[in-house]
């Protein structure tokens, strides 16, 4: 059968696979459980795309590379995947790693749909090659700051490890809280030993401690120390980056890991697609899928639609970002330009502040929710 050149999605009819590259943290020091959820979403969507006929009759093949939360390893993976002829890149969870991958993809002219990383400046300069599903950090963390003020927590201590991501988060909190009467106290980076953190919290009369640190350590040790310090019985512990989302957190901390609010990117109700996909992801993971698993699924859903409609030419894929309109697991996905954001940004992601219920640590309580934008609900 001869295919018309006007059907770019069917440029080849020999049954050869359409390949996309996937960047996922699967080993430490990456957040391995987040990587497993991301990969489960990506692979589930690839399987469904192929069951439905692939990309105009061609199978979709995903080539996975473990970034291990290492920016240099991610850059090397981008180079390798580009050389393997992938049509586009997907994935990544860690913002600093995604930034390195996005910068390299931009330089190579390789489309990259970032699944989970939130750092506002994924590239130093505006780029046409990179789009992102997760909301930017400035958006989610401002909502978190509003939640803290609404909960009467105005003296916020942050225990932050050195990182562009953590530094950016602390700056967003400070800039948003200061005009509203809040104070952000940065604890001494050399004092992240748990007992030292406790002493500084008492000294500064903090009403909340935010863990801008790695998972599981030093976050787990700090939580245990604060929970056991009678001087800090009234303090709120928070983890805006989402460490308590994953089962490992509850396994390591038990009751101590509950009532620690974090950001989650889910609507009050999943879309019809999300409701169908949720049990599939749950069975694969052996646990409730996190928002990261849905981000993975949605990434492939978008790329598959783009590949069907615009073909595998990398430039045409990048040119298609502003024309995307895809039903995802959490609502419709569209991309637009947002002031201060260097990449094509999905604007329809809901933001929640949730925690693990002290009465039932496997259950999440929604403490604060941003209303879903128009057109993103089920």
Tab-separated table of C-alpha atoms in Angstrom:
chain	number	residue	atom	x	y	z
A	1	UNK	CA	0.000	0.000	0.000
A	2	UNK	CA	1.448	3.358	-1.019
A	3	UNK	CA	1.171	6.101	1.609
A	4	UNK	CA	0.612	9.676	0.579
A	5	UNK	CA	3.320	12.146	1.585
A	6	UNK	CA	0.533	14.211	3.139
A	7	UNK	CA	0.245	11.590	5.882
A	8	UNK	CA	3.393	12.307	7.872
A	9	UNK	CA	2.519	9.808	10.587
A	10	UNK	CA	2.956	6.979	8.118
A	11	UNK	CA	6.321	7.862	6.649
A	12	UNK	CA	7.415	4.215	6.687
A	13	UNK	CA	5.357	1.099	6.159
A	14	UNK	CA	7.987	-1.574	6.740
A	15	UNK	CA	6.823	-2.272	10.294
A	16	UNK	CA	10.039	-0.953	11.820
A	17	UNK	CA	9.557	0.405	15.349
A	18	UNK	CA	9.210	4.057	16.234
A	19	UNK	CA	11.673	4.561	19.071
A	20	UNK	CA	11.487	7.022	21.950
A	21	UNK	CA	14.068	7.370	24.703
A	22	UNK	CA	13.102	7.374	28.380
A	23	UNK	CA	15.166	8.900	31.204
A	24	UNK	CA	14.277	7.410	34.603
A	25	UNK	CA	16.028	7.308	38.018
A	26	UNK	CA	16.170	3.610	38.851
A	27	UNK	CA	19.157	3.388	41.208
A	28	UNK	CA	20.405	5.439	44.147
A	29	UNK	CA	21.024	8.222	44.841
A	30	UNK	CA	17.924	8.723	42.697
A	31	UNK	CA	14.494	8.442	44.276
A	32	UNK	CA	14.117	4.864	43.097
A	33	UNK	CA	10.465	4.427	44.014
A	34	UNK	CA	9.570	7.575	42.065
A	35	UNK	CA	11.494	6.138	39.121
A	36	UNK	CA	9.613	2.854	39.368
A	37	UNK	CA	6.264	4.667	39.312
A	38	UNK	CA	7.360	6.824	36.377
A	39	UNK	CA	8.537	3.769	34.438
A	40	UNK	CA	5.316	1.881	35.204
A	41	UNK	CA	3.301	4.718	33.698
A	42	UNK	CA	5.511	5.005	30.643
A	43	UNK	CA	5.538	1.263	29.934
A	44	UNK	CA	1.809	0.823	30.544
A	45	UNK	CA	1.038	3.510	27.985
A	46	UNK	CA	3.467	2.043	25.435
A	47	UNK	CA	1.790	-1.347	25.816
A	48	UNK	CA	-1.656	0.205	25.261
A	49	UNK	CA	-0.476	2.213	22.250
A	50	UNK	CA	0.831	-0.968	20.628
A	51	UNK	CA	-2.312	-2.935	21.485
A	52	UNK	CA	-4.276	-0.252	19.628
A	53	UNK	CA	-2.169	-0.517	16.469
A	54	UNK	CA	0.973	1.391	17.358
A	55	UNK	CA	1.998	4.476	15.412
A	56	UNK	CA	0.106	4.083	12.140
A	57	UNK	CA	0.891	0.381	12.112
A	58	UNK	CA	4.433	0.669	13.438
A	59	UNK	CA	5.185	-0.540	16.975
A	60	UNK	CA	6.237	2.038	19.552
A	61	UNK	CA	9.471	1.016	21.248
A	62	UNK	CA	10.862	2.677	24.364
A	63	UNK	CA	14.607	2.643	25.102
A	64	UNK	CA	15.083	3.198	28.844
A	65	UNK	CA	18.190	4.671	30.450
A	66	UNK	CA	18.758	4.931	34.214
A	67	UNK	CA	19.900	8.437	35.201
A	68	UNK	CA	20.501	7.577	38.885
A	69	UNK	CA	19.874	11.287	39.654
A	70	UNK	CA	23.194	12.124	37.952
A	71	UNK	CA	23.124	15.069	35.504
A	72	UNK	CA	26.281	13.945	33.688
A	73	UNK	CA	24.907	10.444	33.271
A	74	UNK	CA	21.711	11.944	31.867
A	75	UNK	CA	23.616	14.036	29.319
A	76	UNK	CA	25.514	10.935	28.183
A	77	UNK	CA	22.204	9.088	27.868
A	78	UNK	CA	20.734	11.882	25.742
A	79	UNK	CA	23.734	11.681	23.414
A	80	UNK	CA	23.432	7.900	23.177
A	81	UNK	CA	19.688	7.956	22.542
A	82	UNK	CA	20.033	10.664	19.909
A	83	UNK	CA	22.602	8.478	18.172
A	84	UNK	CA	20.220	5.517	18.305
A	85	UNK	CA	17.741	7.529	16.277
A	86	UNK	CA	14.962	8.042	18.820
A	87	UNK	CA	12.253	10.424	17.632
A	88	UNK	CA	11.877	12.054	21.048
A	89	UNK	CA	12.801	11.829	24.730
A	90	UNK	CA	10.432	11.240	27.641
A	91	UNK	CA	10.587	11.087	31.407
A	92	UNK	CA	12.872	12.172	34.223
A	93	UNK	CA	11.845	12.963	37.771
A	94	UNK	CA	14.706	14.961	39.297
A	95	UNK	CA	14.737	18.629	38.329
A	96	UNK	CA	18.513	19.105	38.253
A	97	UNK	CA	18.886	16.013	36.067
A	98	UNK	CA	16.037	17.096	33.787
A	99	UNK	CA	17.672	20.499	33.395
A	100	UNK	CA	20.899	18.893	32.174
A	101	UNK	CA	18.962	16.595	29.827
A	102	UNK	CA	16.811	19.447	28.497
A	103	UNK	CA	19.849	21.629	27.826
A	104	UNK	CA	21.514	18.831	25.884
A	105	UNK	CA	18.328	17.932	23.996
A	106	UNK	CA	17.923	21.578	23.000
A	107	UNK	CA	21.503	21.678	21.716
A	108	UNK	CA	20.981	18.489	19.680
A	109	UNK	CA	17.548	19.412	18.315
A	110	UNK	CA	15.894	16.431	20.004
A	111	UNK	CA	12.311	16.849	21.270
A	112	UNK	CA	11.986	16.175	25.013
A	113	UNK	CA	8.686	15.857	26.868
A	114	UNK	CA	9.632	16.099	30.541
A	115	UNK	CA	7.272	14.140	32.769
A	116	UNK	CA	7.839	15.192	36.366
A	117	UNK	CA	10.596	17.757	36.960
A	118	UNK	CA	9.325	21.150	38.127
A	119	UNK	CA	12.318	23.528	38.172
A	120	UNK	CA	11.157	26.705	36.401
A	121	UNK	CA	14.350	27.172	34.386
A	122	UNK	CA	14.700	23.771	32.731
A	123	UNK	CA	16.847	25.559	30.148
A	124	UNK	CA	18.735	28.834	30.475
A	125	UNK	CA	17.201	30.254	27.296
A	126	UNK	CA	13.717	29.736	25.837
A	127	UNK	CA	13.592	26.591	23.700
A	128	UNK	CA	11.166	25.154	21.169
A	129	UNK	CA	12.422	21.602	21.702
A	130	UNK	CA	11.292	20.947	25.287
A	131	UNK	CA	7.784	20.659	26.766
A	132	UNK	CA	6.754	19.725	30.287
A	133	UNK	CA	3.730	18.104	31.955
A	134	UNK	CA	4.369	18.920	35.633
A	135	UNK	CA	3.507	22.400	36.910
A	136	UNK	CA	6.467	24.751	37.453
A	137	UNK	CA	7.949	24.885	40.934
A	138	UNK	CA	7.011	28.551	41.369
A	139	UNK	CA	3.332	27.661	40.948
A	140	UNK	CA	3.151	24.612	43.226
A	141	UNK	CA	5.380	25.963	45.972
A	142	UNK	CA	3.454	29.246	46.190
A	143	UNK	CA	0.304	27.194	46.772
A	144	UNK	CA	2.190	25.315	49.489
A	145	UNK	CA	3.253	28.615	51.077
A	146	UNK	CA	-0.383	29.783	51.135
A	147	UNK	CA	-1.321	26.528	52.835
A	148	UNK	CA	1.299	27.124	55.543
A	149	UNK	CA	-0.001	30.624	56.251
A	150	UNK	CA	-3.576	29.359	56.321
A	151	UNK	CA	-2.500	26.770	58.898
A	152	UNK	CA	-1.044	29.519	61.080
A	153	UNK	CA	2.572	28.609	60.361
A	154	UNK	CA	4.420	31.866	59.760
A	155	UNK	CA	7.945	31.094	61.013
A	156	UNK	CA	9.200	28.542	58.515
A	157	UNK	CA	12.562	26.846	58.983
A	158	UNK	CA	14.047	25.050	56.003
A	159	UNK	CA	16.627	22.294	56.274
A	160	UNK	CA	18.118	22.464	52.781
A	161	UNK	CA	20.880	20.510	51.108
A	162	UNK	CA	22.993	22.292	48.462
A	163	UNK	CA	21.109	22.066	45.148
A	164	UNK	CA	19.722	24.406	42.514
A	165	UNK	CA	16.316	22.819	43.091
A	166	UNK	CA	16.276	23.237	46.877
A	167	UNK	CA	17.695	26.772	46.637
A	168	UNK	CA	15.014	27.686	44.109
A	169	UNK	CA	12.310	26.297	46.394
A	170	UNK	CA	13.572	28.265	49.394
A	171	UNK	CA	13.653	31.452	47.303
A	172	UNK	CA	10.074	30.928	46.067
A	173	UNK	CA	8.868	30.420	49.642
A	174	UNK	CA	10.729	33.489	50.928
A	175	UNK	CA	9.539	35.764	48.130
A	176	UNK	CA	5.933	34.637	48.518
A	177	UNK	CA	5.769	34.588	52.329
A	178	UNK	CA	7.616	37.810	53.179
A	179	UNK	CA	4.942	40.235	51.852
A	180	UNK	CA	2.325	38.239	53.775
A	181	UNK	CA	4.072	38.409	57.122
A	182	UNK	CA	5.822	35.045	56.939
A	183	UNK	CA	9.488	34.398	57.669
A	184	UNK	CA	11.781	31.797	56.129
A	185	UNK	CA	14.718	30.745	58.291
A	186	UNK	CA	17.442	28.789	56.481
A	187	UNK	CA	19.158	26.424	58.869
A	188	UNK	CA	22.904	26.080	58.717
A	189	UNK	CA	23.725	23.613	55.926
A	190	UNK	CA	26.495	22.227	58.087
A	191	UNK	CA	23.976	21.507	60.842
A	192	UNK	CA	21.821	18.909	59.139
A	193	UNK	CA	22.651	16.388	61.835
A	194	UNK	CA	19.250	15.636	63.386
A	195	UNK	CA	20.027	16.887	66.894
A	196	UNK	CA	21.500	20.106	65.507
A	197	UNK	CA	18.338	20.676	63.462
A	198	UNK	CA	16.233	20.308	66.603
A	199	UNK	CA	18.372	22.798	68.537
A	200	UNK	CA	18.113	25.375	65.737
A	201	UNK	CA	14.337	24.963	65.518
A	202	UNK	CA	14.030	25.741	69.219
A	203	UNK	CA	16.447	28.663	68.967
A	204	UNK	CA	14.550	30.266	66.068
A	205	UNK	CA	11.081	29.541	67.549
A	206	UNK	CA	10.056	27.942	64.248
A	207	UNK	CA	6.452	26.856	63.820
A	208	UNK	CA	7.196	24.650	60.795
A	209	UNK	CA	10.178	22.732	59.432
A	210	UNK	CA	10.392	22.030	55.712
A	211	UNK	CA	12.552	19.139	54.540
A	212	UNK	CA	14.384	20.364	51.445
A	213	UNK	CA	16.585	17.296	51.575
A	214	UNK	CA	17.163	13.941	49.954
A	215	UNK	CA	15.106	10.820	50.509
A	216	UNK	CA	15.402	8.623	52.495
A	217	UNK	CA	18.350	10.360	54.137
A	218	UNK	CA	18.767	12.768	55.761
A	219	UNK	CA	15.002	13.363	55.723
A	220	UNK	CA	14.031	10.213	57.651
A	221	UNK	CA	16.560	10.789	60.449
A	222	UNK	CA	15.501	14.418	60.848
A	223	UNK	CA	11.823	13.451	61.117
A	224	UNK	CA	12.578	10.851	63.797
A	225	UNK	CA	14.628	13.327	65.821
A	226	UNK	CA	12.019	16.089	65.660
A	227	UNK	CA	9.176	13.723	66.563
A	228	UNK	CA	11.065	12.591	69.665
A	229	UNK	CA	12.068	16.060	70.892
A	230	UNK	CA	9.537	17.216	73.495
A	231	UNK	CA	10.542	20.841	72.902
A	232	UNK	CA	9.109	20.564	69.360
A	233	UNK	CA	5.772	18.896	70.112
A	234	UNK	CA	3.828	21.668	68.375
A	235	UNK	CA	5.897	22.043	65.216
A	236	UNK	CA	4.620	21.078	61.765
A	237	UNK	CA	6.982	19.099	59.521
A	238	UNK	CA	6.471	19.613	55.790
A	239	UNK	CA	7.962	18.085	52.653
A	240	UNK	CA	6.825	20.067	49.613
A	241	UNK	CA	8.899	17.974	47.204
A	242	UNK	CA	6.752	14.904	47.930
A	243	UNK	CA	8.948	12.494	49.875
A	244	UNK	CA	5.941	11.085	51.854
A	245	UNK	CA	4.137	10.143	48.619
A	246	UNK	CA	5.908	6.815	48.361
A	247	UNK	CA	5.457	3.612	50.334
A	248	UNK	CA	9.105	3.512	51.415
A	249	UNK	CA	8.478	6.635	53.497
A	250	UNK	CA	5.709	4.958	55.473
A	251	UNK	CA	7.733	1.756	55.807
A	252	UNK	CA	10.734	3.592	57.253
A	253	UNK	CA	8.859	6.003	59.507
A	254	UNK	CA	5.576	4.328	60.439
A	255	UNK	CA	3.387	6.688	62.456
A	256	UNK	CA	6.162	9.297	62.495
A	257	UNK	CA	5.727	9.730	58.731
A	258	UNK	CA	2.094	10.803	58.910
A	259	UNK	CA	0.788	14.389	59.139
A	260	UNK	CA	3.662	15.707	56.977
A	261	UNK	CA	2.069	17.786	54.192
A	262	UNK	CA	3.468	17.552	50.661
A	263	UNK	CA	2.569	18.585	47.132
A	264	UNK	CA	0.742	16.180	44.842
A	265	UNK	CA	-0.320	16.848	41.256
A	266	UNK	CA	-3.701	15.146	41.038
A	267	UNK	CA	-7.259	16.420	40.531
A	268	UNK	CA	-10.037	15.604	42.974
A	269	UNK	CA	-11.252	13.040	40.442
A	270	UNK	CA	-9.304	11.350	37.667
A	271	UNK	CA	-10.541	11.659	34.083
A	272	UNK	CA	-12.387	8.684	32.554
A	273	UNK	CA	-9.051	7.589	31.075
A	274	UNK	CA	-7.391	7.910	34.480
A	275	UNK	CA	-10.136	5.880	36.118
A	276	UNK	CA	-9.512	3.099	33.571
A	277	UNK	CA	-5.721	3.232	33.861
A	278	UNK	CA	-5.559	3.441	37.679
A	279	UNK	CA	-6.282	-0.242	38.387
A	280	UNK	CA	-3.836	-1.295	35.664
A	281	UNK	CA	-1.082	0.755	37.291
A	282	UNK	CA	-2.093	-0.452	40.743
A	283	UNK	CA	-1.771	-4.089	39.694
A	284	UNK	CA	1.598	-3.485	38.079
A	285	UNK	CA	3.008	-1.575	41.067
A	286	UNK	CA	1.367	-3.642	43.793
A	287	UNK	CA	0.346	-0.351	45.399
A	288	UNK	CA	-1.710	2.730	44.694
A	289	UNK	CA	-0.141	4.627	41.783
A	290	UNK	CA	1.336	8.006	42.669
A	291	UNK	CA	0.846	11.102	40.548
A	292	UNK	CA	4.262	10.280	39.058
A	293	UNK	CA	2.871	7.106	37.485
A	294	UNK	CA	0.093	9.130	35.843
A	295	UNK	CA	2.670	11.644	34.600
A	296	UNK	CA	4.523	8.779	32.936
A	297	UNK	CA	1.393	7.459	31.258
A	298	UNK	CA	0.374	10.908	30.045
A	299	UNK	CA	3.838	11.541	28.591
A	300	UNK	CA	3.522	8.582	26.225
A	301	UNK	CA	-0.110	9.419	25.452
A	302	UNK	CA	0.995	12.855	24.225
A	303	UNK	CA	4.004	11.599	22.274
A	304	UNK	CA	1.978	8.838	20.606
A	305	UNK	CA	-0.626	11.329	19.409
A	306	UNK	CA	2.070	13.695	18.144
A	307	UNK	CA	3.841	10.869	16.310
A	308	UNK	CA	0.603	9.705	14.683
A	309	UNK	CA	-0.303	13.223	13.588
A	310	UNK	CA	3.069	14.702	12.674
A	311	UNK	CA	5.375	11.774	12.023
A	312	UNK	CA	8.824	11.037	13.397
A	313	UNK	CA	10.720	14.051	12.073
A	314	UNK	CA	12.188	15.721	15.142
A	315	UNK	CA	11.615	19.290	13.969
A	316	UNK	CA	7.966	18.577	13.174
A	317	UNK	CA	7.477	17.032	16.608
A	318	UNK	CA	8.880	20.141	18.296
A	319	UNK	CA	6.726	22.386	16.116
A	320	UNK	CA	3.623	20.484	17.261
A	321	UNK	CA	3.756	21.360	21.001
A	322	UNK	CA	1.368	24.351	20.746
A	323	UNK	CA	-1.137	22.253	18.757
A	324	UNK	CA	-1.351	19.369	21.236
A	325	UNK	CA	-4.809	18.631	22.664
A	326	UNK	CA	-4.728	15.175	24.258
A	327	UNK	CA	-7.014	13.616	26.858
A	328	UNK	CA	-4.779	12.520	29.735
A	329	UNK	CA	-5.390	10.620	32.948
A	330	UNK	CA	-5.900	13.849	34.913
A	331	UNK	CA	-7.637	16.009	32.283
A	332	UNK	CA	-6.912	17.475	28.885
A	333	UNK	CA	-3.274	18.278	28.093
A	334	UNK	CA	-2.306	21.414	26.181
A	335	UNK	CA	0.930	23.356	26.058
A	336	UNK	CA	1.473	27.102	26.001
A	337	UNK	CA	4.113	29.696	26.708
A	338	UNK	CA	4.146	30.894	30.319
A	339	UNK	CA	5.967	34.007	31.477
A	340	UNK	CA	9.252	33.143	33.158
A	341	UNK	CA	9.177	29.502	31.977
A	342	UNK	CA	11.684	28.565	29.274
A	343	UNK	CA	9.850	25.502	27.897
A	344	UNK	CA	6.387	24.692	26.538
A	345	UNK	CA	4.310	24.307	29.692
A	346	UNK	CA	1.189	22.238	30.372
A	347	UNK	CA	-1.213	24.557	32.153
A	348	UNK	CA	-3.955	22.191	33.267
A	349	UNK	CA	-2.364	20.299	36.158
A	350	UNK	CA	-4.196	20.371	39.492
A	351	UNK	CA	-2.185	20.974	42.659
A	352	UNK	CA	-3.019	19.511	46.067
A	353	UNK	CA	-1.429	19.668	49.500
A	354	UNK	CA	-1.931	16.277	51.141
A	355	UNK	CA	-0.574	14.216	54.016
A	356	UNK	CA	-0.762	10.699	55.351
A	357	UNK	CA	-3.648	10.309	57.800
A	358	UNK	CA	-2.303	9.665	61.340
A	359	UNK	CA	-5.279	7.376	61.986
A	360	UNK	CA	-4.591	5.380	58.816
A	361	UNK	CA	-1.094	6.097	57.405
A	362	UNK	CA	-1.808	4.341	54.097
A	363	UNK	CA	-4.597	6.846	53.387
A	364	UNK	CA	-3.960	10.374	52.116
A	365	UNK	CA	-5.887	13.414	53.339
A	366	UNK	CA	-6.382	16.398	51.022
A	367	UNK	CA	-5.587	19.456	53.149
A	368	UNK	CA	-5.689	22.117	50.445
A	369	UNK	CA	-6.507	21.985	46.746
A	370	UNK	CA	-6.230	24.447	43.931
A	371	UNK	CA	-9.402	24.334	41.802
A	372	UNK	CA	-8.889	22.529	38.507
A	373	UNK	CA	-8.580	24.941	35.564
A	374	UNK	CA	-11.536	24.968	33.148
A	375	UNK	CA	-11.550	22.003	30.795
A	376	UNK	CA	-9.297	19.787	32.905
A	377	UNK	CA	-11.889	17.914	34.911
A	378	UNK	CA	-13.438	14.566	34.013
